[in-house]
């Protein structure tokens, strides 16, 4: 396993454990995070502090969550990770989703690196 693969595995493991400090351990201070749903960007965060604040809020949304890597391809700068996602909602959402409801989705995360730091993370579903 390459160092970048280990960084990605560490991030996914920390995500699954709701551990924000471990999630951001390999982020560059100026990391950019984008969330894209159905082809539209619905969230952009700039910097490690913005990401950490949002990640802390997101912990309240789920009673459990798990990302499982189904494939990973990479070059020197970019890693494309296909993910199976399972979560159980902890709260009711305005769009009609209810607490206790399970979500099962497939997604893709694109990690961009500079040296061994994540400088951009794009989640797509």
Backbone atoms as SQL, in Angstrom:
CREATE TABLE atoms (id INTEGER PRIMARY KEY, chain TEXT, resi INTEGER, resn TEXT, atom TEXT, x REAL, y REAL, z REAL);
INSERT INTO atoms VALUES
  (1, 'A', 1, 'UNK', 'N', 0.855, -1.180, 0.000),
  (2, 'A', 1, 'UNK', 'CA', 0.000, 0.000, 0.000),
  (3, 'A', 1, 'UNK', 'C', 0.899, 1.242, 0.000),
  (4, 'A', 2, 'UNK', 'N', 0.574, 2.186, -0.873),
  (5, 'A', 2, 'UNK', 'CA', 1.356, 3.417, -0.927),
  (6, 'A', 2, 'UNK', 'C', 0.984, 4.322, 0.249),
  (7, 'A', 3, 'UNK', 'N', 1.802, 5.331, 0.473),
  (8, 'A', 3, 'UNK', 'CA', 1.534, 6.273, 1.554),
  (9, 'A', 3, 'UNK', 'C', 0.203, 6.992, 1.331),
  (10, 'A', 4, 'UNK', 'N', -0.081, 7.377, 0.086),
  (11, 'A', 4, 'UNK', 'CA', -1.342, 8.061, -0.213),
  (12, 'A', 4, 'UNK', 'C', -2.539, 7.137, 0.045),
  (13, 'A', 5, 'UNK', 'N', -2.401, 5.869, -0.316),
  (14, 'A', 5, 'UNK', 'CA', -3.475, 4.906, -0.022),
  (15, 'A', 5, 'UNK', 'C', -3.694, 4.793, 1.483),
  (16, 'A', 6, 'UNK', 'N', -2.617, 4.770, 2.252),
  (17, 'A', 6, 'UNK', 'CA', -2.743, 4.689, 3.703),
  (18, 'A', 6, 'UNK', 'C', -3.439, 5.933, 4.253),
  (19, 'A', 7, 'UNK', 'N', -3.095, 7.093, 3.724),
  (20, 'A', 7, 'UNK', 'CA', -3.742, 8.347, 4.136),
  (21, 'A', 7, 'UNK', 'C', -5.239, 8.272, 3.868),
  (22, 'A', 8, 'UNK', 'N', -5.619, 7.768, 2.705),
  (23, 'A', 8, 'UNK', 'CA', -7.039, 7.644, 2.356),
  (24, 'A', 8, 'UNK', 'C', -7.737, 6.667, 3.296),
  (25, 'A', 9, 'UNK', 'N', -7.122, 5.527, 3.532),
  (26, 'A', 9, 'UNK', 'CA', -7.704, 4.540, 4.454),
  (27, 'A', 9, 'UNK', 'C', -7.849, 5.128, 5.859),
  (28, 'A', 10, 'UNK', 'N', -6.850, 5.891, 6.297),
  (29, 'A', 10, 'UNK', 'CA', -6.933, 6.537, 7.607),
  (30, 'A', 10, 'UNK', 'C', -8.105, 7.520, 7.665),
  (31, 'A', 11, 'UNK', 'N', -8.289, 8.292, 6.583),
  (32, 'A', 11, 'UNK', 'CA', -9.391, 9.254, 6.524),
  (33, 'A', 11, 'UNK', 'C', -10.744, 8.538, 6.597),
  (34, 'A', 12, 'UNK', 'N', -10.908, 7.482, 5.802),
  (35, 'A', 12, 'UNK', 'CA', -12.176, 6.741, 5.775),
  (36, 'A', 12, 'UNK', 'C', -12.455, 6.112, 7.141),
  (37, 'A', 13, 'UNK', 'N', -11.435, 5.519, 7.750),
  (38, 'A', 13, 'UNK', 'CA', -11.598, 4.915, 9.070),
  (39, 'A', 13, 'UNK', 'C', -12.019, 5.983, 10.095),
  (40, 'A', 14, 'UNK', 'N', -11.374, 7.141, 10.054),
  (41, 'A', 14, 'UNK', 'CA', -11.720, 8.226, 10.980),
  (42, 'A', 14, 'UNK', 'C', -13.138, 8.724, 10.721),
  (43, 'A', 15, 'UNK', 'N', -13.523, 8.841, 9.448),
  (44, 'A', 15, 'UNK', 'CA', -14.888, 9.240, 9.091),
  (45, 'A', 15, 'UNK', 'C', -15.890, 8.269, 9.710),
  (46, 'A', 16, 'UNK', 'N', -15.644, 6.992, 9.542),
  (47, 'A', 16, 'UNK', 'CA', -16.557, 5.964, 10.057),
  (48, 'A', 16, 'UNK', 'C', -16.655, 6.007, 11.576),
  (49, 'A', 17, 'UNK', 'N', -15.595, 6.472, 12.234),
  (50, 'A', 17, 'UNK', 'CA', -15.566, 6.542, 13.695),
  (51, 'A', 17, 'UNK', 'C', -15.970, 7.914, 14.238),
  (52, 'A', 18, 'UNK', 'N', -16.399, 8.829, 13.327),
  (53, 'A', 18, 'UNK', 'CA', -16.777, 10.190, 13.731),
  (54, 'A', 18, 'UNK', 'C', -15.610, 10.919, 14.408),
  (55, 'A', 19, 'UNK', 'N', -14.381, 10.633, 14.012),
  (56, 'A', 19, 'UNK', 'CA', -13.191, 11.210, 14.635),
  (57, 'A', 19, 'UNK', 'C', -12.648, 12.339, 13.751),
  (58, 'A', 20, 'UNK', 'N', -13.075, 13.564, 14.038),
  (59, 'A', 20, 'UNK', 'CA', -12.727, 14.713, 13.199),
  (60, 'A', 20, 'UNK', 'C', -11.213, 14.972, 13.210),
  (61, 'A', 21, 'UNK', 'N', -10.585, 14.885, 14.373),
  (62, 'A', 21, 'UNK', 'CA', -9.142, 15.144, 14.444),
  (63, 'A', 21, 'UNK', 'C', -8.355, 14.208, 13.532),
  (64, 'A', 22, 'UNK', 'N', -8.715, 12.945, 13.511),
  (65, 'A', 22, 'UNK', 'CA', -8.037, 11.992, 12.613),
  (66, 'A', 22, 'UNK', 'C', -8.401, 12.250, 11.159),
  (67, 'A', 23, 'UNK', 'N', -9.657, 12.683, 10.910),
  (68, 'A', 23, 'UNK', 'CA', -10.062, 12.976, 9.534),
  (69, 'A', 23, 'UNK', 'C', -9.179, 14.061, 8.926),
  (70, 'A', 24, 'UNK', 'N', -8.849, 15.074, 9.709),
  (71, 'A', 24, 'UNK', 'CA', -8.108, 16.218, 9.173),
  (72, 'A', 24, 'UNK', 'C', -6.595, 16.108, 9.382),
  (73, 'A', 25, 'UNK', 'N', -6.141, 15.009, 9.961),
  (74, 'A', 25, 'UNK', 'CA', -4.721, 14.852, 10.291),
  (75, 'A', 25, 'UNK', 'C', -3.803, 15.003, 9.080),
  (76, 'A', 26, 'UNK', 'N', -4.253, 14.577, 7.911),
  (77, 'A', 26, 'UNK', 'CA', -3.417, 14.639, 6.708),
  (78, 'A', 26, 'UNK', 'C', -3.903, 15.694, 5.711),
  (79, 'A', 27, 'UNK', 'N', -4.685, 16.653, 6.198),
  (80, 'A', 27, 'UNK', 'CA', -5.150, 17.755, 5.352),
  (81, 'A', 27, 'UNK', 'C', -4.125, 18.886, 5.352),
  (82, 'A', 28, 'UNK', 'N', -3.969, 19.531, 4.213),
  (83, 'A', 28, 'UNK', 'CA', -3.246, 20.779, 4.130),
  (84, 'A', 28, 'UNK', 'C', -4.095, 21.858, 4.812),
  (85, 'A', 29, 'UNK', 'N', -3.482, 22.844, 5.408),
  (86, 'A', 29, 'UNK', 'CA', -4.226, 23.925, 6.082),
  (87, 'A', 29, 'UNK', 'C', -5.236, 24.602, 5.158),
  (88, 'A', 30, 'UNK', 'N', -4.910, 24.705, 3.867),
  (89, 'A', 30, 'UNK', 'CA', -5.787, 25.394, 2.916),
  (90, 'A', 30, 'UNK', 'C', -6.624, 24.421, 2.078),
  (91, 'A', 31, 'UNK', 'N', -6.886, 23.232, 2.606),
  (92, 'A', 31, 'UNK', 'CA', -7.659, 22.218, 1.892),
  (93, 'A', 31, 'UNK', 'C', -8.983, 22.793, 1.375),
  (94, 'A', 32, 'UNK', 'N', -9.394, 22.336, 0.207),
  (95, 'A', 32, 'UNK', 'CA', -10.693, 22.697, -0.357),
  (96, 'A', 32, 'UNK', 'C', -11.535, 21.428, -0.387),
  (97, 'A', 33, 'UNK', 'N', -12.759, 21.529, 0.130),
  (98, 'A', 33, 'UNK', 'CA', -13.701, 20.409, 0.115),
  (99, 'A', 33, 'UNK', 'C', -14.909, 20.813, -0.711),
  (100, 'A', 34, 'UNK', 'N', -15.328, 19.925, -1.607),
  (101, 'A', 34, 'UNK', 'CA', -16.551, 20.140, -2.387),
  (102, 'A', 34, 'UNK', 'C', -17.439, 18.913, -2.269),
  (103, 'A', 35, 'UNK', 'N', -18.728, 19.162, -2.126),
  (104, 'A', 35, 'UNK', 'CA', -19.713, 18.082, -2.160),
  (105, 'A', 35, 'UNK', 'C', -20.590, 18.315, -3.380),
  (106, 'A', 36, 'UNK', 'N', -20.706, 17.283, -4.201),
  (107, 'A', 36, 'UNK', 'CA', -21.486, 17.368, -5.434),
  (108, 'A', 36, 'UNK', 'C', -22.551, 16.288, -5.396),
  (109, 'A', 37, 'UNK', 'N', -23.823, 16.689, -5.533),
  (110, 'A', 37, 'UNK', 'CA', -24.932, 15.739, -5.609),
  (111, 'A', 37, 'UNK', 'C', -25.659, 15.953, -6.926),
  (112, 'A', 38, 'UNK', 'N', -25.892, 14.861, -7.615),
  (113, 'A', 38, 'UNK', 'CA', -26.590, 14.905, -8.899),
  (114, 'A', 38, 'UNK', 'C', -25.991, 15.943, -9.838),
  (115, 'A', 39, 'UNK', 'N', -24.668, 16.034, -9.851),
  (116, 'A', 39, 'UNK', 'CA', -23.975, 16.924, -10.770),
  (117, 'A', 39, 'UNK', 'C', -23.905, 18.378, -10.339),
  (118, 'A', 40, 'UNK', 'N', -24.483, 18.734, -9.199),
  (119, 'A', 40, 'UNK', 'CA', -24.468, 20.118, -8.743),
  (120, 'A', 40, 'UNK', 'C', -23.680, 20.243, -7.445),
  (121, 'A', 41, 'UNK', 'N', -22.790, 21.231, -7.401),
  (122, 'A', 41, 'UNK', 'CA', -22.029, 21.493, -6.180),
  (123, 'A', 41, 'UNK', 'C', -22.956, 22.147, -5.166),
  (124, 'A', 42, 'UNK', 'N', -23.128, 21.505, -4.001),
  (125, 'A', 42, 'UNK', 'CA', -24.022, 22.062, -2.985),
  (126, 'A', 42, 'UNK', 'C', -23.276, 22.507, -1.729),
  (127, 'A', 43, 'UNK', 'N', -21.958, 22.302, -1.712),
  (128, 'A', 43, 'UNK', 'CA', -21.171, 22.747, -0.565),
  (129, 'A', 43, 'UNK', 'C', -19.717, 22.875, -0.981),
  (130, 'A', 44, 'UNK', 'N', -19.115, 24.022, -0.647),
  (131, 'A', 44, 'UNK', 'CA', -17.685, 24.233, -0.838),
  (132, 'A', 44, 'UNK', 'C', -17.138, 24.812, 0.456),
  (133, 'A', 45, 'UNK', 'N', -16.078, 24.200, 0.953),
  (134, 'A', 45, 'UNK', 'CA', -15.424, 24.670, 2.176),
  (135, 'A', 45, 'UNK', 'C', -13.966, 24.968, 1.859),
  (136, 'A', 46, 'UNK', 'N', -13.472, 26.057, 2.420),
  (137, 'A', 46, 'UNK', 'CA', -12.090, 26.465, 2.185),
  (138, 'A', 46, 'UNK', 'C', -11.329, 26.491, 3.499),
  (139, 'A', 47, 'UNK', 'N', -10.343, 25.624, 3.612),
  (140, 'A', 47, 'UNK', 'CA', -9.493, 25.605, 4.789),
  (141, 'A', 47, 'UNK', 'C', -9.905, 24.541, 5.787),
  (142, 'A', 48, 'UNK', 'N', -8.927, 24.132, 6.554),
  (143, 'A', 48, 'UNK', 'CA', -9.109, 23.040, 7.509),
  (144, 'A', 48, 'UNK', 'C', -10.119, 23.410, 8.598),
  (145, 'A', 49, 'UNK', 'N', -10.156, 24.680, 9.004),
  (146, 'A', 49, 'UNK', 'CA', -11.079, 25.097, 10.063),
  (147, 'A', 49, 'UNK', 'C', -12.532, 24.997, 9.598),
  (148, 'A', 50, 'UNK', 'N', -12.828, 25.484, 8.389),
  (149, 'A', 50, 'UNK', 'CA', -14.199, 25.376, 7.854),
  (150, 'A', 50, 'UNK', 'C', -14.612, 23.918, 7.746),
  (151, 'A', 51, 'UNK', 'N', -13.703, 23.073, 7.269),
  (152, 'A', 51, 'UNK', 'CA', -14.012, 21.652, 7.135),
  (153, 'A', 51, 'UNK', 'C', -14.327, 21.042, 8.500),
  (154, 'A', 52, 'UNK', 'N', -13.489, 21.326, 9.484),
  (155, 'A', 52, 'UNK', 'CA', -13.679, 20.749, 10.815),
  (156, 'A', 52, 'UNK', 'C', -15.007, 21.183, 11.433),
  (157, 'A', 53, 'UNK', 'N', -15.371, 22.440, 11.263),
  (158, 'A', 53, 'UNK', 'CA', -16.649, 22.942, 11.793),
  (159, 'A', 53, 'UNK', 'C', -17.812, 22.201, 11.146),
  (160, 'A', 54, 'UNK', 'N', -17.780, 22.058, 9.814),
  (161, 'A', 54, 'UNK', 'CA', -18.855, 21.360, 9.099),
  (162, 'A', 54, 'UNK', 'C', -18.898, 19.880, 9.476),
  (163, 'A', 55, 'UNK', 'N', -17.732, 19.261, 9.592),
  (164, 'A', 55, 'UNK', 'CA', -17.676, 17.838, 9.946),
  (165, 'A', 55, 'UNK', 'C', -18.247, 17.617, 11.345),
  (166, 'A', 56, 'UNK', 'N', -17.991, 18.545, 12.250),
  (167, 'A', 56, 'UNK', 'CA', -18.528, 18.443, 13.607),
  (168, 'A', 56, 'UNK', 'C', -20.059, 18.531, 13.579),
  (169, 'A', 57, 'UNK', 'N', -20.598, 19.454, 12.782),
  (170, 'A', 57, 'UNK', 'CA', -22.064, 19.575, 12.636),
  (171, 'A', 57, 'UNK', 'C', -22.661, 18.299, 12.051),
  (172, 'A', 58, 'UNK', 'N', -21.988, 17.747, 11.046),
  (173, 'A', 58, 'UNK', 'CA', -22.507, 16.568, 10.341),
  (174, 'A', 58, 'UNK', 'C', -22.595, 15.353, 11.252),
  (175, 'A', 59, 'UNK', 'N', -21.800, 15.308, 12.310),
  (176, 'A', 59, 'UNK', 'CA', -21.862, 14.187, 13.245),
  (177, 'A', 59, 'UNK', 'C', -23.258, 14.058, 13.856),
  (178, 'A', 60, 'UNK', 'N', -23.962, 15.188, 14.003),
  (179, 'A', 60, 'UNK', 'CA', -25.294, 15.186, 14.602),
  (180, 'A', 60, 'UNK', 'C', -26.344, 14.563, 13.682),
  (181, 'A', 61, 'UNK', 'N', -26.060, 14.484, 12.394),
  (182, 'A', 61, 'UNK', 'CA', -27.035, 14.016, 11.406),
  (183, 'A', 61, 'UNK', 'C', -27.200, 12.505, 11.390),
  (184, 'A', 62, 'UNK', 'N', -26.195, 11.775, 11.884),
  (185, 'A', 62, 'UNK', 'CA', -26.180, 10.321, 11.727),
  (186, 'A', 62, 'UNK', 'C', -25.948, 9.620, 13.061),
  (187, 'A', 63, 'UNK', 'N', -26.697, 8.549, 13.300),
  (188, 'A', 63, 'UNK', 'CA', -26.413, 7.722, 14.471),
  (189, 'A', 63, 'UNK', 'C', -25.329, 6.701, 14.127),
  (190, 'A', 64, 'UNK', 'N', -25.230, 6.364, 12.851),
  (191, 'A', 64, 'UNK', 'CA', -24.117, 5.545, 12.373),
  (192, 'A', 64, 'UNK', 'C', -23.888, 5.858, 10.911),
  (193, 'A', 65, 'UNK', 'N', -22.654, 5.658, 10.488),
  (194, 'A', 65, 'UNK', 'CA', -22.301, 5.879, 9.082),
  (195, 'A', 65, 'UNK', 'C', -21.061, 5.058, 8.764),
  (196, 'A', 66, 'UNK', 'N', -21.017, 4.601, 7.523),
  (197, 'A', 66, 'UNK', 'CA', -19.865, 3.797, 7.127),
  (198, 'A', 66, 'UNK', 'C', -19.617, 3.948, 5.639),
  (199, 'A', 67, 'UNK', 'N', -18.393, 4.319, 5.317),
  (200, 'A', 67, 'UNK', 'CA', -17.934, 4.308, 3.942),
  (201, 'A', 67, 'UNK', 'C', -17.054, 3.080, 3.760),
  (202, 'A', 68, 'UNK', 'N', -17.272, 2.364, 2.651),
  (203, 'A', 68, 'UNK', 'CA', -16.459, 1.200, 2.320),
  (204, 'A', 68, 'UNK', 'C', -15.866, 1.424, 0.936),
  (205, 'A', 69, 'UNK', 'N', -14.565, 1.344, 0.847),
  (206, 'A', 69, 'UNK', 'CA', -13.888, 1.528, -0.438),
  (207, 'A', 69, 'UNK', 'C', -14.123, 0.300, -1.308),
  (208, 'A', 70, 'UNK', 'N', -14.631, 0.542, -2.537),
  (209, 'A', 70, 'UNK', 'CA', -14.834, -0.560, -3.474),
  (210, 'A', 70, 'UNK', 'C', -13.776, -0.566, -4.578),
  (211, 'A', 71, 'UNK', 'N', -13.172, 0.593, -4.849),
  (212, 'A', 71, 'UNK', 'CA', -12.039, 0.645, -5.775),
  (213, 'A', 71, 'UNK', 'C', -11.250, 1.923, -5.517),
  (214, 'A', 72, 'UNK', 'N', -9.976, 1.871, -5.865),
  (215, 'A', 72, 'UNK', 'CA', -9.095, 3.011, -5.679),
  (216, 'A', 72, 'UNK', 'C', -8.072, 2.997, -6.799),
  (217, 'A', 73, 'UNK', 'N', -8.036, 4.074, -7.562),
  (218, 'A', 73, 'UNK', 'CA', -6.998, 4.229, -8.581),
  (219, 'A', 73, 'UNK', 'C', -6.323, 5.576, -8.336),
  (220, 'A', 74, 'UNK', 'N', -5.014, 5.621, -8.616),
  (221, 'A', 74, 'UNK', 'CA', -4.298, 6.851, -8.306),
  (222, 'A', 74, 'UNK', 'C', -3.139, 7.073, -9.256),
  (223, 'A', 75, 'UNK', 'N', -2.744, 8.346, -9.326),
  (224, 'A', 75, 'UNK', 'CA', -1.487, 8.712, -9.962),
  (225, 'A', 75, 'UNK', 'C', -0.693, 9.501, -8.924),
  (226, 'A', 76, 'UNK', 'N', 0.251, 10.305, -9.348),
  (227, 'A', 76, 'UNK', 'CA', 1.097, 11.012, -8.387),
  (228, 'A', 76, 'UNK', 'C', 0.332, 12.060, -7.579),
  (229, 'A', 77, 'UNK', 'N', -0.732, 12.618, -8.146),
  (230, 'A', 77, 'UNK', 'CA', -1.435, 13.745, -7.524),
  (231, 'A', 77, 'UNK', 'C', -2.848, 13.391, -7.072),
  (232, 'A', 78, 'UNK', 'N', -3.528, 12.540, -7.820),
  (233, 'A', 78, 'UNK', 'CA', -4.951, 12.308, -7.616),
  (234, 'A', 78, 'UNK', 'C', -5.249, 10.845, -7.323),
  (235, 'A', 79, 'UNK', 'N', -6.200, 10.640, -6.407),
  (236, 'A', 79, 'UNK', 'CA', -6.717, 9.294, -6.142),
  (237, 'A', 79, 'UNK', 'C', -8.235, 9.356, -6.287),
  (238, 'A', 80, 'UNK', 'N', -8.779, 8.430, -7.064),
  (239, 'A', 80, 'UNK', 'CA', -10.226, 8.335, -7.268),
  (240, 'A', 80, 'UNK', 'C', -10.703, 7.088, -6.542),
  (241, 'A', 81, 'UNK', 'N', -11.614, 7.301, -5.603),
  (242, 'A', 81, 'UNK', 'CA', -12.060, 6.235, -4.722),
  (243, 'A', 81, 'UNK', 'C', -13.564, 6.046, -4.882),
  (244, 'A', 82, 'UNK', 'N', -13.967, 4.851, -5.311),
  (245, 'A', 82, 'UNK', 'CA', -15.392, 4.513, -5.354),
  (246, 'A', 82, 'UNK', 'C', -15.782, 3.969, -3.992),
  (247, 'A', 83, 'UNK', 'N', -16.957, 4.383, -3.525),
  (248, 'A', 83, 'UNK', 'CA', -17.363, 4.100, -2.153),
  (249, 'A', 83, 'UNK', 'C', -18.801, 3.608, -2.099),
  (250, 'A', 84, 'UNK', 'N', -19.020, 2.600, -1.271),
  (251, 'A', 84, 'UNK', 'CA', -20.373, 2.228, -0.849),
  (252, 'A', 84, 'UNK', 'C', -20.606, 2.941, 0.470),
  (253, 'A', 85, 'UNK', 'N', -21.764, 3.579, 0.592),
  (254, 'A', 85, 'UNK', 'CA', -22.056, 4.387, 1.770),
  (255, 'A', 85, 'UNK', 'C', -23.323, 3.883, 2.433),
  (256, 'A', 86, 'UNK', 'N', -23.239, 3.694, 3.743),
  (257, 'A', 86, 'UNK', 'CA', -24.404, 3.301, 4.536),
  (258, 'A', 86, 'UNK', 'C', -24.469, 4.224, 5.739),
  (259, 'A', 87, 'UNK', 'N', -25.672, 4.714, 6.037),
  (260, 'A', 87, 'UNK', 'CA', -25.847, 5.569, 7.216),
  (261, 'A', 87, 'UNK', 'C', -27.249, 5.390, 7.769),
  (262, 'A', 88, 'UNK', 'N', -27.387, 5.691, 9.044),
  (263, 'A', 88, 'UNK', 'CA', -28.686, 5.746, 9.708),
  (264, 'A', 88, 'UNK', 'C', -28.854, 7.169, 10.215),
  (265, 'A', 89, 'UNK', 'N', -29.954, 7.796, 9.823),
  (266, 'A', 89, 'UNK', 'CA', -30.184, 9.191, 10.195),
  (267, 'A', 89, 'UNK', 'C', -30.515, 9.319, 11.680),
  (268, 'A', 90, 'UNK', 'N', -29.985, 10.364, 12.297),
  (269, 'A', 90, 'UNK', 'CA', -30.239, 10.629, 13.708),
  (270, 'A', 90, 'UNK', 'C', -31.313, 11.698, 13.898),
  (271, 'A', 91, 'UNK', 'N', -31.590, 12.450, 12.832),
  (272, 'A', 91, 'UNK', 'CA', -32.564, 13.541, 12.916),
  (273, 'A', 91, 'UNK', 'C', -33.478, 13.511, 11.696),
  (274, 'A', 92, 'UNK', 'N', -34.605, 14.221, 11.800),
  (275, 'A', 92, 'UNK', 'CA', -35.475, 14.423, 10.643),
  (276, 'A', 92, 'UNK', 'C', -34.886, 15.532, 9.782),
  (277, 'A', 93, 'UNK', 'N', -34.966, 15.362, 8.464),
  (278, 'A', 93, 'UNK', 'CA', -34.453, 16.354, 7.527),
  (279, 'A', 93, 'UNK', 'C', -35.613, 17.075, 6.841),
  (280, 'A', 94, 'UNK', 'N', -35.393, 18.327, 6.426),
  (281, 'A', 94, 'UNK', 'CA', -36.448, 19.096, 5.765),
  (282, 'A', 94, 'UNK', 'C', -36.973, 18.450, 4.475),
  (283, 'A', 95, 'UNK', 'N', -36.156, 17.611, 3.822),
  (284, 'A', 95, 'UNK', 'CA', -36.568, 16.992, 2.567),
  (285, 'A', 95, 'UNK', 'C', -37.462, 15.766, 2.759),
  (286, 'A', 96, 'UNK', 'N', -37.835, 15.481, 4.023),
  (287, 'A', 96, 'UNK', 'CA', -38.736, 14.365, 4.289),
  (288, 'A', 96, 'UNK', 'C', -38.078, 13.124, 4.842),
  (289, 'A', 97, 'UNK', 'N', -36.767, 13.045, 4.807),
  (290, 'A', 97, 'UNK', 'CA', -36.074, 11.908, 5.405),
  (291, 'A', 97, 'UNK', 'C', -36.243, 11.969, 6.916),
  (292, 'A', 98, 'UNK', 'N', -36.433, 10.817, 7.541),
  (293, 'A', 98, 'UNK', 'CA', -36.763, 10.752, 8.968),
  (294, 'A', 98, 'UNK', 'C', -35.665, 10.074, 9.780),
  (295, 'A', 99, 'UNK', 'N', -35.562, 10.467, 11.044),
  (296, 'A', 99, 'UNK', 'CA', -34.629, 9.828, 11.968),
  (297, 'A', 99, 'UNK', 'C', -34.897, 8.326, 11.982),
  (298, 'A', 100, 'UNK', 'N', -33.826, 7.543, 11.981),
  (299, 'A', 100, 'UNK', 'CA', -33.929, 6.098, 11.965),
  (300, 'A', 100, 'UNK', 'C', -33.906, 5.512, 10.563),
  (301, 'A', 101, 'UNK', 'N', -34.141, 6.345, 9.556),
  (302, 'A', 101, 'UNK', 'CA', -34.141, 5.875, 8.174),
  (303, 'A', 101, 'UNK', 'C', -32.708, 5.548, 7.746),
  (304, 'A', 102, 'UNK', 'N', -32.573, 4.465, 6.990),
  (305, 'A', 102, 'UNK', 'CA', -31.264, 4.059, 6.483),
  (306, 'A', 102, 'UNK', 'C', -31.036, 4.617, 5.091),
  (307, 'A', 103, 'UNK', 'N', -29.808, 5.032, 4.845),
  (308, 'A', 103, 'UNK', 'CA', -29.391, 5.474, 3.520),
  (309, 'A', 103, 'UNK', 'C', -28.342, 4.497, 3.011),
  (310, 'A', 104, 'UNK', 'N', -28.483, 4.092, 1.774),
  (311, 'A', 104, 'UNK', 'CA', -27.486, 3.266, 1.107),
  (312, 'A', 104, 'UNK', 'C', -27.244, 3.868, -0.256),
  (313, 'A', 105, 'UNK', 'N', -26.011, 4.290, -0.491),
  (314, 'A', 105, 'UNK', 'CA', -25.685, 4.968, -1.750),
  (315, 'A', 105, 'UNK', 'C', -24.311, 4.522, -2.226),
  (316, 'A', 106, 'UNK', 'N', -24.077, 4.801, -3.477),
  (317, 'A', 106, 'UNK', 'CA', -22.739, 4.660, -4.040),
  (318, 'A', 106, 'UNK', 'C', -22.244, 6.067, -4.337),
  (319, 'A', 107, 'UNK', 'N', -20.965, 6.274, -4.144),
  (320, 'A', 107, 'UNK', 'CA', -20.395, 7.587, -4.393),
  (321, 'A', 107, 'UNK', 'C', -18.958, 7.466, -4.832),
  (322, 'A', 108, 'UNK', 'N', -18.372, 8.619, -5.019),
  (323, 'A', 108, 'UNK', 'CA', -16.973, 8.687, -5.425),
  (324, 'A', 108, 'UNK', 'C', -16.334, 9.852, -4.698),
  (325, 'A', 109, 'UNK', 'N', -15.137, 9.632, -4.194),
  (326, 'A', 109, 'UNK', 'CA', -14.350, 10.698, -3.590),
  (327, 'A', 109, 'UNK', 'C', -13.075, 10.850, -4.402),
  (328, 'A', 110, 'UNK', 'N', -12.732, 12.095, -4.690),
  (329, 'A', 110, 'UNK', 'CA', -11.501, 12.386, -5.410),
  (330, 'A', 110, 'UNK', 'C', -10.587, 13.163, -4.466),
  (331, 'A', 111, 'UNK', 'N', -9.455, 12.562, -4.156),
  (332, 'A', 111, 'UNK', 'CA', -8.458, 13.165, -3.277),
  (333, 'A', 111, 'UNK', 'C', -7.333, 13.719, -4.144),
  (334, 'A', 112, 'UNK', 'N', -6.980, 14.971, -3.907),
  (335, 'A', 112, 'UNK', 'CA', -5.831, 15.548, -4.597),
  (336, 'A', 112, 'UNK', 'C', -4.768, 15.866, -3.553),
  (337, 'A', 113, 'UNK', 'N', -3.525, 15.512, -3.884),
  (338, 'A', 113, 'UNK', 'CA', -2.422, 15.617, -2.937),
  (339, 'A', 113, 'UNK', 'C', -1.368, 16.602, -3.410),
  (340, 'A', 114, 'UNK', 'N', -0.710, 17.215, -2.448),
  (341, 'A', 114, 'UNK', 'CA', 0.547, 17.904, -2.659),
  (342, 'A', 114, 'UNK', 'C', 1.481, 17.332, -1.604),
  (343, 'A', 115, 'UNK', 'N', 2.558, 16.727, -2.048),
  (344, 'A', 115, 'UNK', 'CA', 3.404, 15.933, -1.170),
  (345, 'A', 115, 'UNK', 'C', 2.508, 14.876, -0.515),
  (346, 'A', 116, 'UNK', 'N', 2.479, 14.783, 0.776),
  (347, 'A', 116, 'UNK', 'CA', 1.618, 13.797, 1.426),
  (348, 'A', 116, 'UNK', 'C', 0.498, 14.465, 2.215),
  (349, 'A', 117, 'UNK', 'N', 0.016, 15.574, 1.695),
  (350, 'A', 117, 'UNK', 'CA', -1.120, 16.272, 2.311),
  (351, 'A', 117, 'UNK', 'C', -2.263, 16.341, 1.312),
  (352, 'A', 118, 'UNK', 'N', -3.479, 16.186, 1.824),
  (353, 'A', 118, 'UNK', 'CA', -4.672, 16.316, 0.984),
  (354, 'A', 118, 'UNK', 'C', -4.945, 17.805, 0.819),
  (355, 'A', 119, 'UNK', 'N', -4.947, 18.265, -0.431),
  (356, 'A', 119, 'UNK', 'CA', -5.185, 19.681, -0.702),
  (357, 'A', 119, 'UNK', 'C', -6.596, 19.926, -1.234),
  (358, 'A', 120, 'UNK', 'N', -7.219, 18.861, -1.753),
  (359, 'A', 120, 'UNK', 'CA', -8.601, 18.993, -2.215),
  (360, 'A', 120, 'UNK', 'C', -9.280, 17.636, -2.084),
  (361, 'A', 121, 'UNK', 'N', -10.525, 17.679, -1.606),
  (362, 'A', 121, 'UNK', 'CA', -11.352, 16.478, -1.503),
  (363, 'A', 121, 'UNK', 'C', -12.708, 16.802, -2.086),
  (364, 'A', 122, 'UNK', 'N', -13.106, 16.027, -3.075),
  (365, 'A', 122, 'UNK', 'CA', -14.410, 16.204, -3.707),
  (366, 'A', 122, 'UNK', 'C', -15.208, 14.927, -3.518),
  (367, 'A', 123, 'UNK', 'N', -16.367, 15.059, -2.860),
  (368, 'A', 123, 'UNK', 'CA', -17.289, 13.929, -2.679),
  (369, 'A', 123, 'UNK', 'C', -18.426, 14.072, -3.669),
  (370, 'A', 124, 'UNK', 'N', -18.722, 12.988, -4.394),
  (371, 'A', 124, 'UNK', 'CA', -19.794, 12.987, -5.389),
  (372, 'A', 124, 'UNK', 'C', -20.766, 11.851, -5.128),
  (373, 'A', 125, 'UNK', 'N', -22.054, 12.160, -5.221),
  (374, 'A', 125, 'UNK', 'CA', -23.068, 11.121, -5.079),
  (375, 'A', 125, 'UNK', 'C', -24.208, 11.413, -6.021);
